[in-house]
Coordinates of N, CA and C in Angstrom, one line a residue:
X15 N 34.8 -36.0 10.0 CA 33.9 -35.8 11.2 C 32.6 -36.5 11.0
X16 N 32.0 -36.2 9.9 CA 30.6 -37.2 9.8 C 30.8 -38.4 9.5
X17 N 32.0 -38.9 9.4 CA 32.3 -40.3 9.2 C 32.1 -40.7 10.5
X18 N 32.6 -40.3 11.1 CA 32.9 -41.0 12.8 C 31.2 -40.4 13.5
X19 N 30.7 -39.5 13.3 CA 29.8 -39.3 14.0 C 28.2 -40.1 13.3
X20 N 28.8 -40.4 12.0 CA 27.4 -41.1 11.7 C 27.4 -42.9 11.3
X21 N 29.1 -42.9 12.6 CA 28.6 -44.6 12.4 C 28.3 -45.0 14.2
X22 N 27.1 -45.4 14.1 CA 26.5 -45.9 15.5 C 27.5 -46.6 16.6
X23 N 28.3 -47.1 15.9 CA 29.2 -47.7 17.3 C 29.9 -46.7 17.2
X24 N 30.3 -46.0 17.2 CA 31.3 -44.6 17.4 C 30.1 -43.5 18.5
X25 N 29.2 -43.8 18.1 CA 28.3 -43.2 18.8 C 27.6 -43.5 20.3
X26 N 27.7 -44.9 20.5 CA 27.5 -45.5 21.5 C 28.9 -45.8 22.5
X27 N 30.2 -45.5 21.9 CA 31.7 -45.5 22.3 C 31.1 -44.1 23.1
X28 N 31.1 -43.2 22.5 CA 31.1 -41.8 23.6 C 30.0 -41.4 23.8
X29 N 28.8 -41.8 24.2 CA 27.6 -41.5 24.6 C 27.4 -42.6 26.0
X30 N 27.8 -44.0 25.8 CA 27.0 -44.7 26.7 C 28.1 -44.7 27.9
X31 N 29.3 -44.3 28.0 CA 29.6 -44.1 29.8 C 28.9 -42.5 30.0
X32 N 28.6 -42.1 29.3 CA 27.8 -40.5 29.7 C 26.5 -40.8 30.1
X33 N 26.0 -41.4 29.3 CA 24.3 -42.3 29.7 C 24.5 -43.2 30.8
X34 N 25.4 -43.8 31.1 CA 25.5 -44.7 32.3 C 25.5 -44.2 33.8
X35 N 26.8 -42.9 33.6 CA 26.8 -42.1 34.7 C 25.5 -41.5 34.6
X36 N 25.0 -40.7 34.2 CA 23.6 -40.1 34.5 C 22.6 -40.9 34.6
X37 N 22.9 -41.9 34.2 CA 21.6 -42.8 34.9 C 21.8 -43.1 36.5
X38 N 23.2 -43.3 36.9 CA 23.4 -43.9 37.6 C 23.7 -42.7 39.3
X39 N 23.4 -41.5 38.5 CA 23.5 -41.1 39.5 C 22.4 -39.8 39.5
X40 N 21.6 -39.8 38.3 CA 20.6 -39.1 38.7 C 19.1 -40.1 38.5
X41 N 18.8 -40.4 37.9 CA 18.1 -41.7 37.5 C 17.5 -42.5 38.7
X42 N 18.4 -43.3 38.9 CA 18.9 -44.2 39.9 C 17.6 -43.5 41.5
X43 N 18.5 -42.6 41.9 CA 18.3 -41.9 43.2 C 16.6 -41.5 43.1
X44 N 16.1 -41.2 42.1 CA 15.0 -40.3 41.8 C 13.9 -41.9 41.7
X45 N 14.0 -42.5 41.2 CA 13.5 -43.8 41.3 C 13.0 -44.6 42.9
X46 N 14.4 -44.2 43.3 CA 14.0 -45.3 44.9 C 13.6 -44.3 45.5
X47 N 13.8 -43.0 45.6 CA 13.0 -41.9 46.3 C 11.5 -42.3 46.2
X48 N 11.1 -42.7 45.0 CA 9.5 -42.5 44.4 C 9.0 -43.8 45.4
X49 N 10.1 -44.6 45.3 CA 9.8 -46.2 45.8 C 9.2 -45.4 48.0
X50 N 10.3 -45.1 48.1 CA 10.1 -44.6 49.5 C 8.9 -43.8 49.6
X51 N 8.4 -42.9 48.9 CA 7.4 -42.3 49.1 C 6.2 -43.4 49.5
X52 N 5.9 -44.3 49.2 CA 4.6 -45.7 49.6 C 5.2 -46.3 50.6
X53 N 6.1 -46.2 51.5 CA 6.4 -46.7 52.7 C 6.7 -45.9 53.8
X54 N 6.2 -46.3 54.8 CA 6.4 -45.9 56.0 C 7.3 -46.4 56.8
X55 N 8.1 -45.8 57.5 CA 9.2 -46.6 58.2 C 10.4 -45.6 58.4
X56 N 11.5 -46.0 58.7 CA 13.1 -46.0 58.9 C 14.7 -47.3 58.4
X57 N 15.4 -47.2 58.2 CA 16.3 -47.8 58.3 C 16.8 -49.1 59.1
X58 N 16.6 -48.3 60.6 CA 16.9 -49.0 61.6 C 15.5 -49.9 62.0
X59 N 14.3 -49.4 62.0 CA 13.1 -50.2 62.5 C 12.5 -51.0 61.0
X60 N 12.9 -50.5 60.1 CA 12.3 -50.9 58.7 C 11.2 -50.3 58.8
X61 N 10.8 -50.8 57.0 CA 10.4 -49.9 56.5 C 8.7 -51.7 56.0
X62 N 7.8 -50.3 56.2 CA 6.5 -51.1 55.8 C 5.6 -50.4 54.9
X63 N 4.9 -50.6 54.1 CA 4.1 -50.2 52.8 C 3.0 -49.3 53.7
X64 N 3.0 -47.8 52.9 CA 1.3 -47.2 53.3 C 0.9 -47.1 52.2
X65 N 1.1 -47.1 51.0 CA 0.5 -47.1 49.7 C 0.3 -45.7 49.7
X66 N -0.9 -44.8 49.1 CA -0.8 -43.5 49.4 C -1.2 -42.7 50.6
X67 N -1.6 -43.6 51.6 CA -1.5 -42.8 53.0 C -0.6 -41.7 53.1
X68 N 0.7 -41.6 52.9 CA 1.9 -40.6 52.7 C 0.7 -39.6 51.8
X69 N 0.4 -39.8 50.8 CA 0.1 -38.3 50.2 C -1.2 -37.8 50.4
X70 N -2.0 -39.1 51.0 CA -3.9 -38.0 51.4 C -2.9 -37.4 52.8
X71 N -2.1 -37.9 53.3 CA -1.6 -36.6 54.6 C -0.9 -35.5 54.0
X72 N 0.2 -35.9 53.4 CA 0.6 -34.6 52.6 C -0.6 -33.4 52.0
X73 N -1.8 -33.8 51.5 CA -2.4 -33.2 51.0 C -3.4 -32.3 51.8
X74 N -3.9 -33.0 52.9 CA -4.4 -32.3 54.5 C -3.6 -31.6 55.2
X75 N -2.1 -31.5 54.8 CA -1.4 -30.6 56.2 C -1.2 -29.0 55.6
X76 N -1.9 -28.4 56.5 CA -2.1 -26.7 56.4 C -0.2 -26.2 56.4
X77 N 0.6 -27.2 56.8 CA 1.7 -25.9 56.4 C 2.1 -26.3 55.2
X78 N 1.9 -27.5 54.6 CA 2.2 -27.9 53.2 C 1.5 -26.8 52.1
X79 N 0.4 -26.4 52.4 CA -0.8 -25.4 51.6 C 0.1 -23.8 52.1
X80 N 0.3 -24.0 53.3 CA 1.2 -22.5 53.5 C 2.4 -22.3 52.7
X81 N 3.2 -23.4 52.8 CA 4.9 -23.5 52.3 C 4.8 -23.2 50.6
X82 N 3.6 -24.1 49.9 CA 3.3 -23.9 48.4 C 2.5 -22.6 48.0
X83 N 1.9 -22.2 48.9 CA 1.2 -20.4 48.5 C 2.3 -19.9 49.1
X84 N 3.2 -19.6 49.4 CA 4.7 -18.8 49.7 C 5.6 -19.2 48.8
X85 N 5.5 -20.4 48.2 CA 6.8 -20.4 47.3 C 6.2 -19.9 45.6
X86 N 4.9 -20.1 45.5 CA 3.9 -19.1 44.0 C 4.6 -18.0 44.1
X87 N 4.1 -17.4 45.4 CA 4.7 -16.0 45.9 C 5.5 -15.4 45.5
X88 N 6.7 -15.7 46.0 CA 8.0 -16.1 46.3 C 8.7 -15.5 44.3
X89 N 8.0 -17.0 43.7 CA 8.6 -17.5 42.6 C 8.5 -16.2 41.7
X90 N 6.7 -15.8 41.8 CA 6.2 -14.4 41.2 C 6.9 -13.6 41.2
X91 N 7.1 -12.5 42.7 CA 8.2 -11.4 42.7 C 9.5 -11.1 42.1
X92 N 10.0 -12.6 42.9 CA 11.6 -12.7 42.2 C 11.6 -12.5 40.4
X93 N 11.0 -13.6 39.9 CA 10.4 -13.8 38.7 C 10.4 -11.7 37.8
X94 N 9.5 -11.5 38.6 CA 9.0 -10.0 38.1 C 10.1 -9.1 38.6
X95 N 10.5 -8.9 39.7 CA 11.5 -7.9 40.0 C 12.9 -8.8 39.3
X96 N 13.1 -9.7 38.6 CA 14.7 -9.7 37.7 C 14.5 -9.3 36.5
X97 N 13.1 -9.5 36.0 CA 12.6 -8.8 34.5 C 13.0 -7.4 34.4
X98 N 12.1 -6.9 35.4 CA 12.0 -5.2 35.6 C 13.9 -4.6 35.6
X99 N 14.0 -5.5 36.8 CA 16.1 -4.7 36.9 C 16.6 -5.0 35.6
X100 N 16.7 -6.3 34.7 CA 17.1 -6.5 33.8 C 16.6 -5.2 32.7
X101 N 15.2 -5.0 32.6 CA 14.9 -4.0 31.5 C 15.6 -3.2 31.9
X102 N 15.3 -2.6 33.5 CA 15.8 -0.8 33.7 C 17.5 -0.6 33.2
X103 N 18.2 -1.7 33.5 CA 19.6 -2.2 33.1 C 20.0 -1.9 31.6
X104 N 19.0 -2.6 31.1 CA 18.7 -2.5 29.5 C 18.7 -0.8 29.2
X105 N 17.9 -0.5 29.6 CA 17.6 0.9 29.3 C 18.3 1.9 29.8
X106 N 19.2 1.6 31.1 CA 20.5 2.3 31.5 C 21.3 2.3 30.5
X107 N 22.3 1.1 29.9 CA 22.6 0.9 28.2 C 22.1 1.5 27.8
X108 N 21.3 1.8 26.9 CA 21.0 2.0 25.8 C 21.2 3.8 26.1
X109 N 20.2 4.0 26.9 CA 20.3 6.0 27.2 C 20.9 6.8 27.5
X110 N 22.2 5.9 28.9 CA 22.9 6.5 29.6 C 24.3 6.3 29.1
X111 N 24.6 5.0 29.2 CA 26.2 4.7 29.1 C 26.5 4.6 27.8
X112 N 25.6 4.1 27.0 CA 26.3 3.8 25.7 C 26.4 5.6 25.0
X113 N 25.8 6.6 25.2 CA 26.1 8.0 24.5 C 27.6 8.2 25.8
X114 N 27.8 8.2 27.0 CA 29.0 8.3 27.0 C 29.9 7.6 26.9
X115 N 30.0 6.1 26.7 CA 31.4 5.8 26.0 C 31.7 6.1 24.6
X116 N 30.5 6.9 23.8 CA 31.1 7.5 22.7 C 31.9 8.5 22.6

């Protein structure tokens, strides 16, 4: 086993169609997205360069500021109330069930 795993072409045989697909389909997509964000446009009418125009508006729109203080929010509670069930859980274990399945 460390024969085959510590000679480099054995390593690049079963890594690089793994590395290819993930490039090629997460990589890839996350890239031209970024590209699209500096243009303005559609498909059908085409597409023309705003450079960061897209993000000083993003950064002015009051529901963008609303949507991201709700999702802090959001992330907090959930966040804090799966801790808390998980401990009371824990401590259901430990006090209640485990003395009666003995």
């Amino acid at each position: 086993m460390h024969r085959v795993l510590g000679d480099r072409r054995a390593i690049l045989i079963l890594l690089g169609p793994a590395l290819l697909v993930y490039t090629l389909i997460m990589l890839v997509p996350m890239v031209w997205s970024l590209g699209y964000s500096f243009t303005k446009g559609n498909s059908i009418e085409g597409f023309t360069g705003s450079g960061l125009d897209n993000f000083t508006r993003l950064l002015d729109d009051p529901a963008v500021h609303e949507a991201l203080w709700f999702t802090l929010k959001y992330a907090v509670i959930v966040t804090a109330g799966q801790v808390i069930a998980g401990y009371l859980l824990a401590l259901l274990y430990v006090f209640f069930l485990k003395k009666a399945s003995a």
